[in-house]
Short mmCIF file of C-alpha atoms in Angstrom, two decimals:
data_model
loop_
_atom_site.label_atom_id
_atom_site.label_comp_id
_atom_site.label_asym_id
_atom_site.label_seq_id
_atom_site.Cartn_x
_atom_site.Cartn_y
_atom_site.Cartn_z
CA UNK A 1 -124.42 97.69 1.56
CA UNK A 2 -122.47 96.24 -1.21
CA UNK A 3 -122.48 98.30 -4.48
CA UNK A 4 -124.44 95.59 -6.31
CA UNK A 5 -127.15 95.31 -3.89
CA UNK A 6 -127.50 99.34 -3.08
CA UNK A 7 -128.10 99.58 -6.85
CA UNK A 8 -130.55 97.25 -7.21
CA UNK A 9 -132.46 98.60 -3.67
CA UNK A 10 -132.55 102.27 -5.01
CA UNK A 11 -133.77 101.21 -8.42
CA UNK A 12 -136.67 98.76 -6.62
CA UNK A 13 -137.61 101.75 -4.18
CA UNK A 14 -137.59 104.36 -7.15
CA UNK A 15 -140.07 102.09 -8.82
CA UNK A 16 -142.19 101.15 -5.65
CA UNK A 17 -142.38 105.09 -4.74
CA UNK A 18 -142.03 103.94 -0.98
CA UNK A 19 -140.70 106.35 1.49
CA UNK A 20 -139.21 103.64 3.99
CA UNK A 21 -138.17 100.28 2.96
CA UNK A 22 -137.60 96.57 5.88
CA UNK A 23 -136.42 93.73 4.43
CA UNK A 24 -136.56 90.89 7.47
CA UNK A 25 -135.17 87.65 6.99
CA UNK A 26 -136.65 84.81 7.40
CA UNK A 27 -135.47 81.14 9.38
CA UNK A 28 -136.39 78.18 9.55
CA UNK A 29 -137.31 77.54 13.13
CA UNK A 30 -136.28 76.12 16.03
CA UNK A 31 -138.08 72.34 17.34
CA UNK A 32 -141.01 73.48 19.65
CA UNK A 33 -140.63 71.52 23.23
CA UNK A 34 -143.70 69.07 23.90
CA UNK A 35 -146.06 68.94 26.14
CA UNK A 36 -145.78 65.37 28.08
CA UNK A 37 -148.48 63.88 30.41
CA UNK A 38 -145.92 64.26 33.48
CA UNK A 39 -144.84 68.12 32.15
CA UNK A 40 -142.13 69.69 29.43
CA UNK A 41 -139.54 67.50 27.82
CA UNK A 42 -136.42 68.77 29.19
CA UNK A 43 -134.83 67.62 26.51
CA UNK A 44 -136.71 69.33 23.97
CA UNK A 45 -136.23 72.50 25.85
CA UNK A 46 -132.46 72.13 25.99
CA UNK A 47 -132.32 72.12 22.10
CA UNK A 48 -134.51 74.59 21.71
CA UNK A 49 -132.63 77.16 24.00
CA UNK A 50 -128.96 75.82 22.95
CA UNK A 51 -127.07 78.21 20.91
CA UNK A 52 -127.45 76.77 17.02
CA UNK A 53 -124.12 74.96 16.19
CA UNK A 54 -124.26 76.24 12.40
CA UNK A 55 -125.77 79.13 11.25
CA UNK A 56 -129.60 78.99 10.66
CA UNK A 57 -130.59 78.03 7.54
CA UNK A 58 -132.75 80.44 5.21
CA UNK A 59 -135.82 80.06 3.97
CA UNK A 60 -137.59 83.28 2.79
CA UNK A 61 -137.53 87.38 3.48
CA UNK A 62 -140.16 89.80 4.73
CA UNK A 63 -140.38 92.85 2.64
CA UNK A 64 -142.23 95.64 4.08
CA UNK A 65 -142.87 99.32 2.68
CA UNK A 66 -144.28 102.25 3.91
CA UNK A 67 -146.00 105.14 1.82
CA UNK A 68 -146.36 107.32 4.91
CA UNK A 69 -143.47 107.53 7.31
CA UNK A 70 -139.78 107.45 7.03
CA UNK A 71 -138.69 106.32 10.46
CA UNK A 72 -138.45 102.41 11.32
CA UNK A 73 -139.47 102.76 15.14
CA UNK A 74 -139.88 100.35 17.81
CA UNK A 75 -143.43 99.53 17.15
CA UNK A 76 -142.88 98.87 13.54
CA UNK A 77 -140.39 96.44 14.65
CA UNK A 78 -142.16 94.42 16.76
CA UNK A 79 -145.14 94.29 14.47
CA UNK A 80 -142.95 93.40 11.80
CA UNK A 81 -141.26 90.77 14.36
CA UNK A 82 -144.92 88.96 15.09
CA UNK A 83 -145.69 88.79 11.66
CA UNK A 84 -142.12 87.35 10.57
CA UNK A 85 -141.96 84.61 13.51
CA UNK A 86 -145.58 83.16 12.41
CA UNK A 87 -144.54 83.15 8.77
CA UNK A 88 -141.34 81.40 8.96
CA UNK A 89 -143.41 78.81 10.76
CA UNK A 90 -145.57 78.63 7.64
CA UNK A 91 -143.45 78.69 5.19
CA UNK A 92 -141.75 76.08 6.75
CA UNK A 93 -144.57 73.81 7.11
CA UNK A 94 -144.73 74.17 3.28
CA UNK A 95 -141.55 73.47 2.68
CA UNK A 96 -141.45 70.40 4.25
CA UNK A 97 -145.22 69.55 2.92
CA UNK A 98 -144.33 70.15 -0.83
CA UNK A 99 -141.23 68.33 -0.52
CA UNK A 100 -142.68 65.08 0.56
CA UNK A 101 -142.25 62.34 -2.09
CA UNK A 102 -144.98 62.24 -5.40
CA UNK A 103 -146.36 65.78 -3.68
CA UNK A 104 -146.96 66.99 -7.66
CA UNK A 105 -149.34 63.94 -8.36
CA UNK A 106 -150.91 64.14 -4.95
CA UNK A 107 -151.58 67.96 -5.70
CA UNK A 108 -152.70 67.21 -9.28
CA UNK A 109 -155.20 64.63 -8.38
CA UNK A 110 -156.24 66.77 -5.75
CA UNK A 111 -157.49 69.69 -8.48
CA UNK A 112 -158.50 67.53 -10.48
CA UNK A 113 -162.64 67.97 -9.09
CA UNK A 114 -164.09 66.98 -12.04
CA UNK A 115 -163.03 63.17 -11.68
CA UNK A 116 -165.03 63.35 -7.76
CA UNK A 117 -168.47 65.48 -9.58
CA UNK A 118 -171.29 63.68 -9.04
CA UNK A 119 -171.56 63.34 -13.10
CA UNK A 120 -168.66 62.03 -13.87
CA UNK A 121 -168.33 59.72 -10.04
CA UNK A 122 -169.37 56.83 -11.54
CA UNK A 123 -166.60 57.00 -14.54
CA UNK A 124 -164.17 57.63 -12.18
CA UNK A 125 -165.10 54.59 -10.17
CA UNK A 126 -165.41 52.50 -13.31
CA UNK A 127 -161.94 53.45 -14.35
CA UNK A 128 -160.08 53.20 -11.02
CA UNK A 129 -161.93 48.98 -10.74
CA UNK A 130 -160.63 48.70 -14.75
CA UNK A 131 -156.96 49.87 -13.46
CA UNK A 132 -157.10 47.75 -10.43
CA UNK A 133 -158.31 44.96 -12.90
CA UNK A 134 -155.43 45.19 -15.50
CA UNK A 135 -153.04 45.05 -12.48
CA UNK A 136 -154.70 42.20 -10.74
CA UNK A 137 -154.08 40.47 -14.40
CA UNK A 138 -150.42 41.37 -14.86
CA UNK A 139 -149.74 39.84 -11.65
CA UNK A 140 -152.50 36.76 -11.52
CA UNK A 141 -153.13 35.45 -15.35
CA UNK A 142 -150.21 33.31 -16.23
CA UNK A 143 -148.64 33.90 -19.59
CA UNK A 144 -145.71 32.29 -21.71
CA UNK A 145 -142.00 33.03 -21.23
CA UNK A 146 -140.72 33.19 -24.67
CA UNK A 147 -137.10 34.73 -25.03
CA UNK A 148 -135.78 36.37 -27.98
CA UNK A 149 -132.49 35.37 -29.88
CA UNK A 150 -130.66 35.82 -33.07
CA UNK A 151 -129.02 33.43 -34.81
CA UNK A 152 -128.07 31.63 -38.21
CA UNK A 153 -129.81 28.73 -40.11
CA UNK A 154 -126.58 26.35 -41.00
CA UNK A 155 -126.77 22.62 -42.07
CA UNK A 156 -125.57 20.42 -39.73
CA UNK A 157 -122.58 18.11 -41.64
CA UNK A 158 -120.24 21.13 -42.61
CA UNK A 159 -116.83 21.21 -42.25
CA UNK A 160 -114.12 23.95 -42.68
CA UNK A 161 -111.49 23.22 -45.29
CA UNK A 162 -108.16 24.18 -43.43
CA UNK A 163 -104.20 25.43 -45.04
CA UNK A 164 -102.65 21.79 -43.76
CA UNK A 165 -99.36 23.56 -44.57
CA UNK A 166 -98.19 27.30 -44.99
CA UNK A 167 -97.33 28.16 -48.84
CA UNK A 168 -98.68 30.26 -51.22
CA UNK A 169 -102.41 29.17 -52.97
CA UNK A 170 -100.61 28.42 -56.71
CA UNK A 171 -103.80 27.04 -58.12
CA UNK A 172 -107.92 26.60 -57.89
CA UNK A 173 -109.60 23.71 -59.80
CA UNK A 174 -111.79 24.30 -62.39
CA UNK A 175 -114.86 25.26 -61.32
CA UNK A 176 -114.19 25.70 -57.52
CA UNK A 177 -116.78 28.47 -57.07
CA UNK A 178 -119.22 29.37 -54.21
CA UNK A 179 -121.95 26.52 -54.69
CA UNK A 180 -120.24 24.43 -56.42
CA UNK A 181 -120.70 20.48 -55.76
CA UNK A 182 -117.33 19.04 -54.43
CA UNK A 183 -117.09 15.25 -53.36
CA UNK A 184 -114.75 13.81 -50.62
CA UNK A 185 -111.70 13.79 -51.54
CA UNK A 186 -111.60 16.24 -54.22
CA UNK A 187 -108.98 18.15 -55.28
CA UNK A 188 -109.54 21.80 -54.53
CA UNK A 189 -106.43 23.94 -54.98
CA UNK A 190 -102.38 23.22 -54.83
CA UNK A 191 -100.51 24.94 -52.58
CA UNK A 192 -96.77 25.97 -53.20
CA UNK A 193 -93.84 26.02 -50.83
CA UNK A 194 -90.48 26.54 -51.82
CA UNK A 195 -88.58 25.39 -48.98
CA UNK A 196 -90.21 21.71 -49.24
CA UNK A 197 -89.60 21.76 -52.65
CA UNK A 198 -85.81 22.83 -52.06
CA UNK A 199 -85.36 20.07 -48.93
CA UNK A 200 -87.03 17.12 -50.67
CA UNK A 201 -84.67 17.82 -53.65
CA UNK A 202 -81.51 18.01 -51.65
CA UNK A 203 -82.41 15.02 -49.70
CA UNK A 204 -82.93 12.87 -52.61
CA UNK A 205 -79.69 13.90 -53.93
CA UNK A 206 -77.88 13.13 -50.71
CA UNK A 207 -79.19 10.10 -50.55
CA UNK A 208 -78.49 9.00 -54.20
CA UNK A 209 -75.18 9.89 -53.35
CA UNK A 210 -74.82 7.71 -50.39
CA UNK A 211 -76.07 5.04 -52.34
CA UNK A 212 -73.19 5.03 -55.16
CA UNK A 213 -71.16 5.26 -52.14
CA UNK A 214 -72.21 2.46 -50.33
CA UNK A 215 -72.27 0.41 -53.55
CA UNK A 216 -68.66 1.21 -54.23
CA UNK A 217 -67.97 0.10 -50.29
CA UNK A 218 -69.18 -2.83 -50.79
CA UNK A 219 -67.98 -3.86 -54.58
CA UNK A 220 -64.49 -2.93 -52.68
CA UNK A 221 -65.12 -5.44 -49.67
CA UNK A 222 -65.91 -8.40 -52.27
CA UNK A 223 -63.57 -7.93 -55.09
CA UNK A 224 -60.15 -6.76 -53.40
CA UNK A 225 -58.56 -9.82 -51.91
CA UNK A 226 -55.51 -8.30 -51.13
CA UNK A 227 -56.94 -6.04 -48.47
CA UNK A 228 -55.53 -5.87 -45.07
CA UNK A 229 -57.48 -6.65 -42.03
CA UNK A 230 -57.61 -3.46 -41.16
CA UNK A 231 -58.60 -2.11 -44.11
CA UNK A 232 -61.73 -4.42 -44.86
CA UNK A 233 -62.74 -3.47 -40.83
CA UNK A 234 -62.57 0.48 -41.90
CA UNK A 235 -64.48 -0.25 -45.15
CA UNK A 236 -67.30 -2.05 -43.08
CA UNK A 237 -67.32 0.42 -41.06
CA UNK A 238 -67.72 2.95 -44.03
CA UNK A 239 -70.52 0.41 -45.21
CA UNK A 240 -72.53 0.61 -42.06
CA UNK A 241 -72.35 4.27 -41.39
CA UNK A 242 -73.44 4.91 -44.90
CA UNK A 243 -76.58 2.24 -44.47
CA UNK A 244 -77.61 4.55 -41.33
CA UNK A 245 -77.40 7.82 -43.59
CA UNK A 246 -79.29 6.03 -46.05
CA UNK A 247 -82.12 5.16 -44.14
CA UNK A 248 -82.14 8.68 -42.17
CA UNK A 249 -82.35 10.19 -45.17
CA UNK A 250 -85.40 7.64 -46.47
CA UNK A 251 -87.26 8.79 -43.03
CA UNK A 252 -86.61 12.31 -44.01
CA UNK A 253 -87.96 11.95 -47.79
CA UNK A 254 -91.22 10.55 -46.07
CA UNK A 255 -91.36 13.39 -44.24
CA UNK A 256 -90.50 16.15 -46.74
CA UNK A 257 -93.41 13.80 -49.26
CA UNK A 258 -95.57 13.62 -46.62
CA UNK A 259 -95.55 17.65 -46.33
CA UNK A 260 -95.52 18.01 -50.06
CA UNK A 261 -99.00 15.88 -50.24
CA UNK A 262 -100.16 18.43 -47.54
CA UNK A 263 -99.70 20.97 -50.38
CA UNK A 264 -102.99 19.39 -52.04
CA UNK A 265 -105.91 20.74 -50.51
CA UNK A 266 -109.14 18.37 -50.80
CA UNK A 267 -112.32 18.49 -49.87
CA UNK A 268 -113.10 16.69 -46.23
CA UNK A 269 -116.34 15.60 -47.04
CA UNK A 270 -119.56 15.67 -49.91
CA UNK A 271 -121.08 19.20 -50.19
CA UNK A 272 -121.22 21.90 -51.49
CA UNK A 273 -119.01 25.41 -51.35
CA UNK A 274 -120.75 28.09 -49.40
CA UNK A 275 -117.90 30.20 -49.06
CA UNK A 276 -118.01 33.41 -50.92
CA UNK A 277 -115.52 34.65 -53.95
CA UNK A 278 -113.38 31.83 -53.33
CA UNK A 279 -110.82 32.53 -56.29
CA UNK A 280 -110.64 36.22 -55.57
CA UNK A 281 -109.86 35.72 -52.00
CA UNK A 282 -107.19 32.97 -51.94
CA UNK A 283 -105.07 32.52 -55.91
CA UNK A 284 -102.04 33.33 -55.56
CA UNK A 285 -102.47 34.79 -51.89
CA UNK A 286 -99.93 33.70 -48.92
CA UNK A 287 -101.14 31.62 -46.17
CA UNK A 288 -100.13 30.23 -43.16
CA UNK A 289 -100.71 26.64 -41.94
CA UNK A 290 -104.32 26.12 -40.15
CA UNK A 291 -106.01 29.14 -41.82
CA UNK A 292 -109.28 28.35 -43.12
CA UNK A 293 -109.59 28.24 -47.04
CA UNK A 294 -113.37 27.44 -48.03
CA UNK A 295 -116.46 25.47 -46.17
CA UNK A 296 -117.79 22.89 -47.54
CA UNK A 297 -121.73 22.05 -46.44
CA UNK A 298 -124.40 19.01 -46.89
CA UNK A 299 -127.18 20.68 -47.69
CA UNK A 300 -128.89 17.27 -48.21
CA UNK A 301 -128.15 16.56 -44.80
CA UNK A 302 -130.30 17.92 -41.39
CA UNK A 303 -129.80 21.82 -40.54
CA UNK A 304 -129.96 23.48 -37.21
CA UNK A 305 -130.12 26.88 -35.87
CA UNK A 306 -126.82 28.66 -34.16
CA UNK A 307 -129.17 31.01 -31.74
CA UNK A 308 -126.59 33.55 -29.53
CA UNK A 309 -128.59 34.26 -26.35
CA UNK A 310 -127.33 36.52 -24.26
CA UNK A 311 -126.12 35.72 -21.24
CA UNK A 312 -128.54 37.73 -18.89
CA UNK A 313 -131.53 35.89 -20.20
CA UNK A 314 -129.50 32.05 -19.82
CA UNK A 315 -131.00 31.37 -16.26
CA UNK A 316 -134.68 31.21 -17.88
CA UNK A 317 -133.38 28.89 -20.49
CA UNK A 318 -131.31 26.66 -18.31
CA UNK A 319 -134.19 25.97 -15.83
CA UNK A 320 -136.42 25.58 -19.03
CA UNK A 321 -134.31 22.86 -20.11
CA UNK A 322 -133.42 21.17 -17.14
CA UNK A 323 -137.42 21.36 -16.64
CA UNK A 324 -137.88 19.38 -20.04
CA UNK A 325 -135.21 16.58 -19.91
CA UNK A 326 -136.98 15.75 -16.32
CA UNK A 327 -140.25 15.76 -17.60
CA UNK A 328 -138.89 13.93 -21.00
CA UNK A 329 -139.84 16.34 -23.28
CA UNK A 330 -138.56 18.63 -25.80
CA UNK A 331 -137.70 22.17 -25.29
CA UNK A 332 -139.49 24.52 -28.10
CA UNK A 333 -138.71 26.61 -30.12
CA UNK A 334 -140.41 28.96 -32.39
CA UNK A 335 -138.69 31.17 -35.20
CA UNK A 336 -138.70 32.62 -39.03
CA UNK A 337 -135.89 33.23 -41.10
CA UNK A 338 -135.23 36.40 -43.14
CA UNK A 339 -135.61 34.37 -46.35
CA UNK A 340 -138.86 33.84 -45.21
CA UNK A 341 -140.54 35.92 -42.79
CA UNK A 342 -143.68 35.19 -43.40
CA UNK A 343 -144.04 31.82 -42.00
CA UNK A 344 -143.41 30.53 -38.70
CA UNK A 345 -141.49 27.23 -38.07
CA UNK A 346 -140.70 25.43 -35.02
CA UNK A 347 -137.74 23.38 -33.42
CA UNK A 348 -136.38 21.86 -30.53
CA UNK A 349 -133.58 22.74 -28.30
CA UNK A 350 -130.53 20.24 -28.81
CA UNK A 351 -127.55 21.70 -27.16
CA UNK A 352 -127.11 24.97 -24.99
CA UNK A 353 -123.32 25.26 -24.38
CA UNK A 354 -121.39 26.02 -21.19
CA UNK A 355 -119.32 29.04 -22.15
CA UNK A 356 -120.22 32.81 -23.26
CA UNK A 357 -118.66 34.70 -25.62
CA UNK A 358 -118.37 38.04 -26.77
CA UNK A 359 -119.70 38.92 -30.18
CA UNK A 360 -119.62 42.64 -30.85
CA UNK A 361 -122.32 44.79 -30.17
CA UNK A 362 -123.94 42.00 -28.82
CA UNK A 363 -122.14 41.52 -26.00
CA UNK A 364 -121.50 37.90 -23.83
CA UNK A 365 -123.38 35.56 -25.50
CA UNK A 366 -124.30 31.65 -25.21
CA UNK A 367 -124.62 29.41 -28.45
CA UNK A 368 -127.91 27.50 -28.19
CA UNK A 369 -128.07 24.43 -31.15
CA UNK A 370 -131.68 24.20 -32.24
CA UNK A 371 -132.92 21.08 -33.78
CA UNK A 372 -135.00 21.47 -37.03
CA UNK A 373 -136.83 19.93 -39.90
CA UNK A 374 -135.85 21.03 -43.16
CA UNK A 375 -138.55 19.69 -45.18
CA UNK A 376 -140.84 22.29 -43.93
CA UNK A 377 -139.17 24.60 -45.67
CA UNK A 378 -139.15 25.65 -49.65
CA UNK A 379 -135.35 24.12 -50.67
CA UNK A 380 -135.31 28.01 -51.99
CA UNK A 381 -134.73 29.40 -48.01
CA UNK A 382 -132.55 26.99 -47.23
CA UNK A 383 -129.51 28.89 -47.55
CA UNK A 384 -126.45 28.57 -44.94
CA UNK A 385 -125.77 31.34 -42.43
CA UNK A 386 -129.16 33.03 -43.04
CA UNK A 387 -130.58 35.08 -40.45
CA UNK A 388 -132.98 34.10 -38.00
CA UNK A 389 -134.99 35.42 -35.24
CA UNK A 390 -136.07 33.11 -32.48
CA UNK A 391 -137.80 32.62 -29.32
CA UNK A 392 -137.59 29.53 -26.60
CA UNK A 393 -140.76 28.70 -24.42
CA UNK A 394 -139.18 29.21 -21.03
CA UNK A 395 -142.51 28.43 -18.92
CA UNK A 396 -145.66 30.09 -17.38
CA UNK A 397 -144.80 33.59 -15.78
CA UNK A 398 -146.94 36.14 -14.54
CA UNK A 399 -148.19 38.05 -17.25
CA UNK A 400 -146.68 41.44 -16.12
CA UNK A 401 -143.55 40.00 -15.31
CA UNK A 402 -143.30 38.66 -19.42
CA UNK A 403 -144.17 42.08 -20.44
CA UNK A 404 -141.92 43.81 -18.42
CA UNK A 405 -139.04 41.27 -17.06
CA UNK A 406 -136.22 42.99 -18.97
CA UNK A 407 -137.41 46.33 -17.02
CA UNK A 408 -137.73 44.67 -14.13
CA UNK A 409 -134.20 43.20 -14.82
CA UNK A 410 -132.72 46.77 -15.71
CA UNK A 411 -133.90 47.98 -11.96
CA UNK A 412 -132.40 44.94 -10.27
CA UNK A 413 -129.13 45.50 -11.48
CA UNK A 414 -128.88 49.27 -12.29
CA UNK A 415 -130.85 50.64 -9.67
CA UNK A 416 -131.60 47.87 -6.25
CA UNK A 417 -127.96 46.73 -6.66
CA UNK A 418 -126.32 50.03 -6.48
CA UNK A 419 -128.59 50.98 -3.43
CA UNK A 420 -127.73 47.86 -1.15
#
């Protein structure tokens, strides 16, 4: 025997005291032939008396000791034979039997006597027809489909206020502070470019100076009389080419003015500023052309709701909808704001766009437009991008299947999927 195992045996016979020590393995056995009405299956018998292609696998060991006697004769070994080839049947059998599929609960419920005692019979009854009930009503009583989203409360006439060209933000009018009432128009800030400044300056000059130059031309042309042919043709010439310079250069001072203008940011509509630390984030800072500045927002005007469902929950909402517009009704919507949790407004779908998008922990997303009235709320909550938790009515479901459809949902995909 190996060194590790002859240890252990003398140490387990030294405490057992026994004077001779069997240690039969056990195996799980091979198929039994059966008995057909027209005799043996051959077939059967043929496996059964083939040599085993792997070795057999183990199941268990015999252990036998003997106080008495020494010797390990033939007797003892056909005893302990008989008793070895009926156990490894058993302890196969149990194997197999407590390695069927919810064996623990079977086994549980079967110790559990006290639920089958005449006493406590009828409770048990009365509980099993109360658990049949309650899933007889998660499948049968019909229950609203109402599907969470987050979102923002924003008015509906905003606009953002963009950089029309790049330059550096020289200076903020008075005033132009987060909530602060702008009109259309309005000057907000003055940008500063350099190289606009520089081109518009050496344009004028150039063409200033193809102006004297083309007055001089033509004072030449009119006065001289004792100019040659040839000379008037090369001074009309001269004339014309300056004219074209002139009026290239013109086009180009619209241009350069035109960009110069651009340097004056004003507001594009009536609102107010809702954008936060406006002077700290943009005097005197670089920016590049088409970078947002400020928003400006009507707060007079109608608001909505910018819900982000995500995307696993859209096929509800879409059939929802489409539902609606072919019954010509309104999709609802229920939700409260964070301003104001305590009450409970409600709104109509307006717009559920075609794309998703990814917003952070969120994941892929849809942008649903919700359609509310603002004068069901206190002016006070009104307050752009505030937070808001909503829910859409998506239709009558099964009432276990609106408790548990993102379960349901979770198994479909993580678990059925991966199995087919």
């Amino acid at each position: 025997l190996p060194p590790q195992i002859e240890e252990e045996l003398e140490n387990y016979i030294d405490e057992s005291h026994a004077t001779a020590l069997a240690i039969i393995p056990l195996e799980k056995p091979k198929p039994t032939p059966v008995v057909k009405p027209g005799g043996v299956d051959a077939v059967a018998v043929a496996k059964a008396e083939a040599a085993p292609r792997a070795t057999p696998e183990p199941i268990g060991a015999i252990v036998a000791e003997w106080f008495s006697s020494s010797t390990f004769d033939g007797g003892k070994r056909a005893r302990l034979d008989l008793v070895a080839a009926h156990g490894s049947v058993s302890l196969a059998n149990s194997l197999e039997h407590t390695g069927l599929p919810l064996y623990g609960v079977i086994h549980l419920l079967g110790k559990s006597h006290v639920l089958t005692t005449a006493r406590n019979l009828p409770r048990t009854v009365l509980a099993g027809l109360a658990t049949l009930a309650a899933i007889l009503a998660l499948v049968l009583v019909p229950a609203e489909l109402r599907l969470e989203a987050k979102g923002t409360l924003e008015p509906v006439h905003r606009r953002d206020v963009f950089a029309q060209i790049e330059g550096i933000v020289e200076k903020l009018e008075p005033g132009m502070e987060h909530g602060a009432e702008v009109q259309e128009a309005q000057l907000l800030a003055t940008l500063r470019n350099t190289e606009v400044e520089v081109s518009l300056t050496d344009v004028l000059g150039r063409k200033a100076s193809s102006e004297e130059q083309l007055v001089s031309t033509r004072r030449s042309l009119l006065e001289d009389h004792k100019l040659s042919a040839d000379e008037k043709a090369r001074l009309a010439g001269r004339a014309a080419q300056l004219q074209r310079e002139i009026e290239s250069l013109d086009e180009q001072r619209k241009l350069l003015e035109a960009k110069r203008a651009d340097l004056k940011v004003k507001s594009p509509i009536d609102g107010v500023i809702v954008t936060w630390q406006v002077r700290d984030r943009l005097l005197l800072r670089p920016v590049e052309k088409g970078q947002v500045l400020m928003r400006v927002a009507d707060k007079t005007g109608p608001w909505e709701l910018e819900l982000h469902m995500p995307d696993d929950r859209l096929g509800h909402v879409n059939r929802a909808y489409a539902a609606a517009r072919a019954a010509g009704r309104d999709l609802t919507v229920d939700y409260i704001l964070a301003t104001d949790p305590g009450t409970r407004h409600h709104g109509v779908v307006r717009e559920i766009h075609e794309q998703a998008e990814v917003r952070g922990d969120e994941g892929n997303t849809v942008l649903v437009r919700v359609t509310i009235d603002p004068t069901r709320h206190e002016k006070e909550h009104l307050g752009p991008g505030a937070s808001v938790t909503a829910r859409i009515a998506c239709g009558k479901r099964a009432l276990g299947y609106v408790w548990f459809h993102d379960v349901l949902s979770f198994i479909q995909t993580q678990v059925l999927f991966r199995l087919w």
